[in-house]
CSV table of C-alpha atoms in Angstrom, one decimal:
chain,number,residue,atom,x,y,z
A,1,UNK,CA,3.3,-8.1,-0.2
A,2,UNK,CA,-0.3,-7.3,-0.9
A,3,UNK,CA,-2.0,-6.1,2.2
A,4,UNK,CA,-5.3,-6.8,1.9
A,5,UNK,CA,-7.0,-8.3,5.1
A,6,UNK,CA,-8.8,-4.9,6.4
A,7,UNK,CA,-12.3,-4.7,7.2
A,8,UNK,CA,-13.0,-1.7,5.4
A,9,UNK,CA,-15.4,-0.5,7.5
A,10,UNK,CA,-15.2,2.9,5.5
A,11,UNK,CA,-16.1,1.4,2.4
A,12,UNK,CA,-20.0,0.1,3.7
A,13,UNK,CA,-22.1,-0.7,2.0
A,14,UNK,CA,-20.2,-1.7,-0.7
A,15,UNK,CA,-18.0,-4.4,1.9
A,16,UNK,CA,-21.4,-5.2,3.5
A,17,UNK,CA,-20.6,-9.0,1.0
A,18,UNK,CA,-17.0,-8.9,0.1
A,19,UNK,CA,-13.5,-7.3,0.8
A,20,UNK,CA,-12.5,-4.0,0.1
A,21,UNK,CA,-9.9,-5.6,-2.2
A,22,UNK,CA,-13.0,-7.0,-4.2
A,23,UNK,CA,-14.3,-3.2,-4.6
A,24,UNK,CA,-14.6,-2.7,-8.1
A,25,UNK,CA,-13.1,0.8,-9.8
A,26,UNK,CA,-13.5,1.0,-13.6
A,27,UNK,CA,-14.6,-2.4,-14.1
A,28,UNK,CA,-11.6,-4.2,-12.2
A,29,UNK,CA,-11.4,-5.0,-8.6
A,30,UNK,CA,-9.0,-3.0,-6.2
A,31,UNK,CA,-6.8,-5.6,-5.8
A,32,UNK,CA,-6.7,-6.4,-9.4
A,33,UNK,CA,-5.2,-2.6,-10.1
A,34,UNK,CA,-2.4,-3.4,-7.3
A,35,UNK,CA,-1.7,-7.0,-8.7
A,36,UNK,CA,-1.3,-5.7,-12.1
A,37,UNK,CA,0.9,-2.3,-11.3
A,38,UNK,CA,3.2,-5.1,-9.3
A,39,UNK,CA,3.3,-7.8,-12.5
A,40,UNK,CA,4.8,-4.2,-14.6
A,41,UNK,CA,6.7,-3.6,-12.2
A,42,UNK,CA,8.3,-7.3,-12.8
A,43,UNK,CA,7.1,-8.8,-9.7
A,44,UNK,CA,6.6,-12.4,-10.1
A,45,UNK,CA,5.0,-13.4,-7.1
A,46,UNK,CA,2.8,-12.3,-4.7
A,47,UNK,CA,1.8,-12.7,-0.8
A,48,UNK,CA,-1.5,-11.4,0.0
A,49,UNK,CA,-2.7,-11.2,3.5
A,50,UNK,CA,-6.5,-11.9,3.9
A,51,UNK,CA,-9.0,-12.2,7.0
A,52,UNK,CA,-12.3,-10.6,6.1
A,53,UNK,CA,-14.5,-12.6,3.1
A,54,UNK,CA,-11.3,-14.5,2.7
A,55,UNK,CA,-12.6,-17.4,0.7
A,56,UNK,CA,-14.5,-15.1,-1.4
A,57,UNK,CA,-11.0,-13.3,-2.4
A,58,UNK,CA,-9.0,-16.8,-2.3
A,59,UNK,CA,-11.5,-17.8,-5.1
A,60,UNK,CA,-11.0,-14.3,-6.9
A,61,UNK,CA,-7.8,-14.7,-6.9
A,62,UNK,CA,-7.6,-17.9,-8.0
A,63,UNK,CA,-9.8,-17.4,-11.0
A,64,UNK,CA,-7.3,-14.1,-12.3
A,65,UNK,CA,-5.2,-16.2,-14.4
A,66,UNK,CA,-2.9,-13.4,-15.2
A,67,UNK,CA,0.1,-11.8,-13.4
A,68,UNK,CA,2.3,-12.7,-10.0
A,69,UNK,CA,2.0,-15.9,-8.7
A,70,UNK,CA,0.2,-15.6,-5.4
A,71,UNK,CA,0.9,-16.9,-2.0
A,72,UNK,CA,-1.8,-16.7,0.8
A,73,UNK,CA,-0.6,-15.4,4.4
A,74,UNK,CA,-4.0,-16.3,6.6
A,75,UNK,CA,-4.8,-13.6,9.1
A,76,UNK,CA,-8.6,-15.4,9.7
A,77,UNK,CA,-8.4,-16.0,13.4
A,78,UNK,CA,-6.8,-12.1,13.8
A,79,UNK,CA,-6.2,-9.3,11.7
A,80,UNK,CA,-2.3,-8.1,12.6
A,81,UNK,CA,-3.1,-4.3,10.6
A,82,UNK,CA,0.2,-3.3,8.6
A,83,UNK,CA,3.5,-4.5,10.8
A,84,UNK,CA,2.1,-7.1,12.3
A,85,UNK,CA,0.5,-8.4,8.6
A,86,UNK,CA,4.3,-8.0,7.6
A,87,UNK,CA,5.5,-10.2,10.5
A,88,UNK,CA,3.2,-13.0,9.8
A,89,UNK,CA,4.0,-13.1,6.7
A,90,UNK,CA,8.4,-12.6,6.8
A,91,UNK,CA,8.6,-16.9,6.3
A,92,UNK,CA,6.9,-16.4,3.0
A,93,UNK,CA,8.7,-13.7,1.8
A,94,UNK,CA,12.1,-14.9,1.1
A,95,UNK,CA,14.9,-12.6,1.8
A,96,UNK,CA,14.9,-10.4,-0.6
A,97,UNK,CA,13.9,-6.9,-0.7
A,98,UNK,CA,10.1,-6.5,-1.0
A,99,UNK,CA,7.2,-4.1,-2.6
A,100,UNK,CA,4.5,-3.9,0.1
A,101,UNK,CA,1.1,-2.5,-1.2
A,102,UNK,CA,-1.9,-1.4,0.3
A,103,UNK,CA,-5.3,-2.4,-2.1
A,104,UNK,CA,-6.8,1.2,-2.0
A,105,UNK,CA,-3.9,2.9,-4.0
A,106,UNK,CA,-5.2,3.5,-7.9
A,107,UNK,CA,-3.5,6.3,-9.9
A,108,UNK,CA,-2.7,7.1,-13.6
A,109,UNK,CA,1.2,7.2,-13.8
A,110,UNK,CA,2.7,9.8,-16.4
A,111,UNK,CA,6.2,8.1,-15.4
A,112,UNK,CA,7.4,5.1,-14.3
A,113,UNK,CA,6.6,4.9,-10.5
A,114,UNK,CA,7.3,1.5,-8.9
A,115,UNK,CA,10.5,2.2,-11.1
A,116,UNK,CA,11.6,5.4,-9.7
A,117,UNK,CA,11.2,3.6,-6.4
A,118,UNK,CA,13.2,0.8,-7.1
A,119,UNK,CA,15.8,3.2,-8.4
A,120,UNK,CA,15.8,4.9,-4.9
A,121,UNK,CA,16.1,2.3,-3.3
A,122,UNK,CA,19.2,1.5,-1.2
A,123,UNK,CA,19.5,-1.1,1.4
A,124,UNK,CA,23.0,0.1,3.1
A,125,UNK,CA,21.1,4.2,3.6
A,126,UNK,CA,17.7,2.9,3.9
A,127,UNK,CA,14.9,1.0,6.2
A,128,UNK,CA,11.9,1.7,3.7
A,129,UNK,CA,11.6,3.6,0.5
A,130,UNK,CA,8.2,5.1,0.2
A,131,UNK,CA,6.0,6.0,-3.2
A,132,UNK,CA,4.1,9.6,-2.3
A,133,UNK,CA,2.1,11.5,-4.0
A,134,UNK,CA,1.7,15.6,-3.8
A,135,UNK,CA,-1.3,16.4,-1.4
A,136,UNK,CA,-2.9,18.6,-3.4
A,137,UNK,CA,-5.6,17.2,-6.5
A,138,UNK,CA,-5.7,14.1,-4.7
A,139,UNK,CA,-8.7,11.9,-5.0
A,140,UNK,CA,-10.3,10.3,-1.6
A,141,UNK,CA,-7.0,12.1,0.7
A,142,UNK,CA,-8.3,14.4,3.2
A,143,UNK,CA,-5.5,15.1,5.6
A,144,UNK,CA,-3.2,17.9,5.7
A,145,UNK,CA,-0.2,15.4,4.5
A,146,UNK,CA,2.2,13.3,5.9
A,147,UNK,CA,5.6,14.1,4.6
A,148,UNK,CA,8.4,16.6,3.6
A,149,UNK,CA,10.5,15.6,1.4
A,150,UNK,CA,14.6,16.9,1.6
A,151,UNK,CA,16.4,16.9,-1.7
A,152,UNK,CA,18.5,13.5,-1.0
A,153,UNK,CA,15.0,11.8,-1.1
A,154,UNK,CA,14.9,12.1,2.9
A,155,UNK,CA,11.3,12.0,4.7
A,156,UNK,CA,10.4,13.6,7.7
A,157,UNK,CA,6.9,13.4,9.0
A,158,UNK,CA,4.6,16.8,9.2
A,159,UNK,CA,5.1,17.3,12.8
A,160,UNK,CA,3.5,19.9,14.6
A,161,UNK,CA,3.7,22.2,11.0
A,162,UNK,CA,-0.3,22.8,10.1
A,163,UNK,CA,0.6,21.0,6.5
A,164,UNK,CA,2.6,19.0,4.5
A,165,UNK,CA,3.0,18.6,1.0
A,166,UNK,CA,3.2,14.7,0.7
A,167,UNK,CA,0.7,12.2,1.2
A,168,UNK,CA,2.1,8.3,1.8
A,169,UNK,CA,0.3,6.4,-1.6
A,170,UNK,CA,0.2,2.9,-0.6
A,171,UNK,CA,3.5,1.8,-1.8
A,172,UNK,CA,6.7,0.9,-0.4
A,173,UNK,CA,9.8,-1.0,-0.7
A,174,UNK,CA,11.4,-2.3,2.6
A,175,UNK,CA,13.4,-5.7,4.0
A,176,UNK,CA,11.8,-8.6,4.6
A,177,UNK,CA,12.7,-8.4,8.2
A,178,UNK,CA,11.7,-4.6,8.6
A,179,UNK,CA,8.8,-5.8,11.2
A,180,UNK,CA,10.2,-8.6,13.0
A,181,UNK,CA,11.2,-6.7,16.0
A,182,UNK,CA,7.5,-5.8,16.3
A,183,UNK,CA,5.4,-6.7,19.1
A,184,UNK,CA,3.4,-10.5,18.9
A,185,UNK,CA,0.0,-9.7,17.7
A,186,UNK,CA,-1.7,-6.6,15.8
A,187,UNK,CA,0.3,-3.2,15.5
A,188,UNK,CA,1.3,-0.4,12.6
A,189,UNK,CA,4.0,0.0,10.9
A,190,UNK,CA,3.8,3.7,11.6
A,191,UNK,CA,6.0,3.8,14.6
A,192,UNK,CA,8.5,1.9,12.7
A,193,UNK,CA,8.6,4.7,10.2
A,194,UNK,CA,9.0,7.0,12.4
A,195,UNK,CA,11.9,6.0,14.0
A,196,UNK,CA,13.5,5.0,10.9
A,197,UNK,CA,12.9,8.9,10.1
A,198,UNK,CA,14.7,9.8,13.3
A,199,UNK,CA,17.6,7.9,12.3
A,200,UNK,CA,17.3,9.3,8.6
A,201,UNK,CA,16.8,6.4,6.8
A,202,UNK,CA,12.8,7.1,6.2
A,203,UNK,CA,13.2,7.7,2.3
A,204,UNK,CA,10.7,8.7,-0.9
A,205,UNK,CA,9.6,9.7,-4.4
A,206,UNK,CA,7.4,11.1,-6.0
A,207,UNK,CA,4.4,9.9,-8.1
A,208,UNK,CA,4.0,12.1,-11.7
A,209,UNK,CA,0.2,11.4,-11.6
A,210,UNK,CA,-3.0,11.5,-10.2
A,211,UNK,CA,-3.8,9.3,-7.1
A,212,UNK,CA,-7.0,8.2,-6.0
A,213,UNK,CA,-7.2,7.1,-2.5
A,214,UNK,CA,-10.3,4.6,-2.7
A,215,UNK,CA,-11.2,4.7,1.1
A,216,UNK,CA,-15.1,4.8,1.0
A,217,UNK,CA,-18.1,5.0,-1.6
A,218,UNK,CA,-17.6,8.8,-2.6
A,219,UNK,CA,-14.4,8.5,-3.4
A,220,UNK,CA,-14.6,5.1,-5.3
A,221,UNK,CA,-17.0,7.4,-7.7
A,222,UNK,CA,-14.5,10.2,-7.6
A,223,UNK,CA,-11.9,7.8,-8.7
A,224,UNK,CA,-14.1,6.1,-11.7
A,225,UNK,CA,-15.0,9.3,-12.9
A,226,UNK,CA,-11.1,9.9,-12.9
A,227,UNK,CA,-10.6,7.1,-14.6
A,228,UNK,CA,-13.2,7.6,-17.5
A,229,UNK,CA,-11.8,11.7,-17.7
């Protein structure tokens, strides 16, 4: 699942006429860089989320001609942010374990990173397997980190502790269903982490890369110049 019905109110101007998943980095829409780390991946088909320009990003879509195919969840009457996005969209999703994907993840892999996380990736010990990245030479991240990371691959969030050395990238594998206990309307999948990390089943890799967190204008132009580097 694609999540890609925010407002992306940090990205103005530049979503002043279209979504943020129609930002363009390096010549290729945001969403295009997601869709085509998924197709690698294997991923054959796609459910994207959209509310804000959505026609405008139906008809991009539409027009790719490459990669998953794509199923449209419709959040135009009310944006349902990350969990509730996931709920809507659990009839279209099969039962199978899922990628979900936020648009604003782009990042040069040195390995094989939706791989690593498939590899982690164990139903019976695990809620949600999460792709991080280390805080530090980040692009477009400016928190003190969300994560540390135990040696079985176990997250707990930072806490109280000033830092952390892991920043959530955008990626994560999870059940179909993960959400469904959610409340009716818009809410985070946040809290559903962290009680997954209470229970120590909150687990995670590691990126070998850079990551660009394309959140607003500045950091789209950090991340091109990245990208040209």
């Amino acid at each position: 699942m694609v999540l890609a019905a925010g407002l992306g109110t940090r990205m103005r101007p530049l979503t002043d006429d279209r979504p943020k998943a129609l930002v363009e980095v390096g010549g290729r829409a945001l969403i295009d860089h997601v869709l085509d780390r998924l197709a690698e991946a294997g991923v054959t088909r796609a459910v994207v989320n959209v509310h804000w320009f959505a026609d405008r990003l139906e008809a991009h879509l539409r027009a790719r001609g490459r990669g998953p195919e794509i199923v449209i969840s419709d959040e135009r009457d009310l944006l349902l942010e990350t969990g509730g996005g996931l709920k809507k969209a659990r009839p279209l999703l099969g039962d199978a374990p899922v990628f979900v994907a936020n648009i604003d993840s782009v990042w040069i892999d040195r390995g094989d990173a939706l791989g690593d996380l498939v590899r982690l990736w164990d139903p019976d010990r695990m809620d949600a397997a999460l792709l991080l990245a280390r805080r530090e030479g980040s692009i477009g991240f400016e928190g003190d980190g969300d994560f540390f990371l135990a040696d079985d691959g176990r997250l707990t969030f930072r806490g109280d502790a000033p830092a952390a050395p892991y920043a959530y990238m955008g990626v994560h594998i999870t059940r179909p269903g993960y959400a469904d206990g959610g409340p009716e309307g818009p809410f985070s999948l946040s809290p559903l982490w962290r009680r997954s990390a209470a229970e120590g089943r909150l687990f995670g890799c590691v990126l070998d890369g850079d990551w660009m967190h394309v959140g607003d204008p500045q950091a789209r132009d950090e991340a091109e110049a990245r990208l040209r580097a």
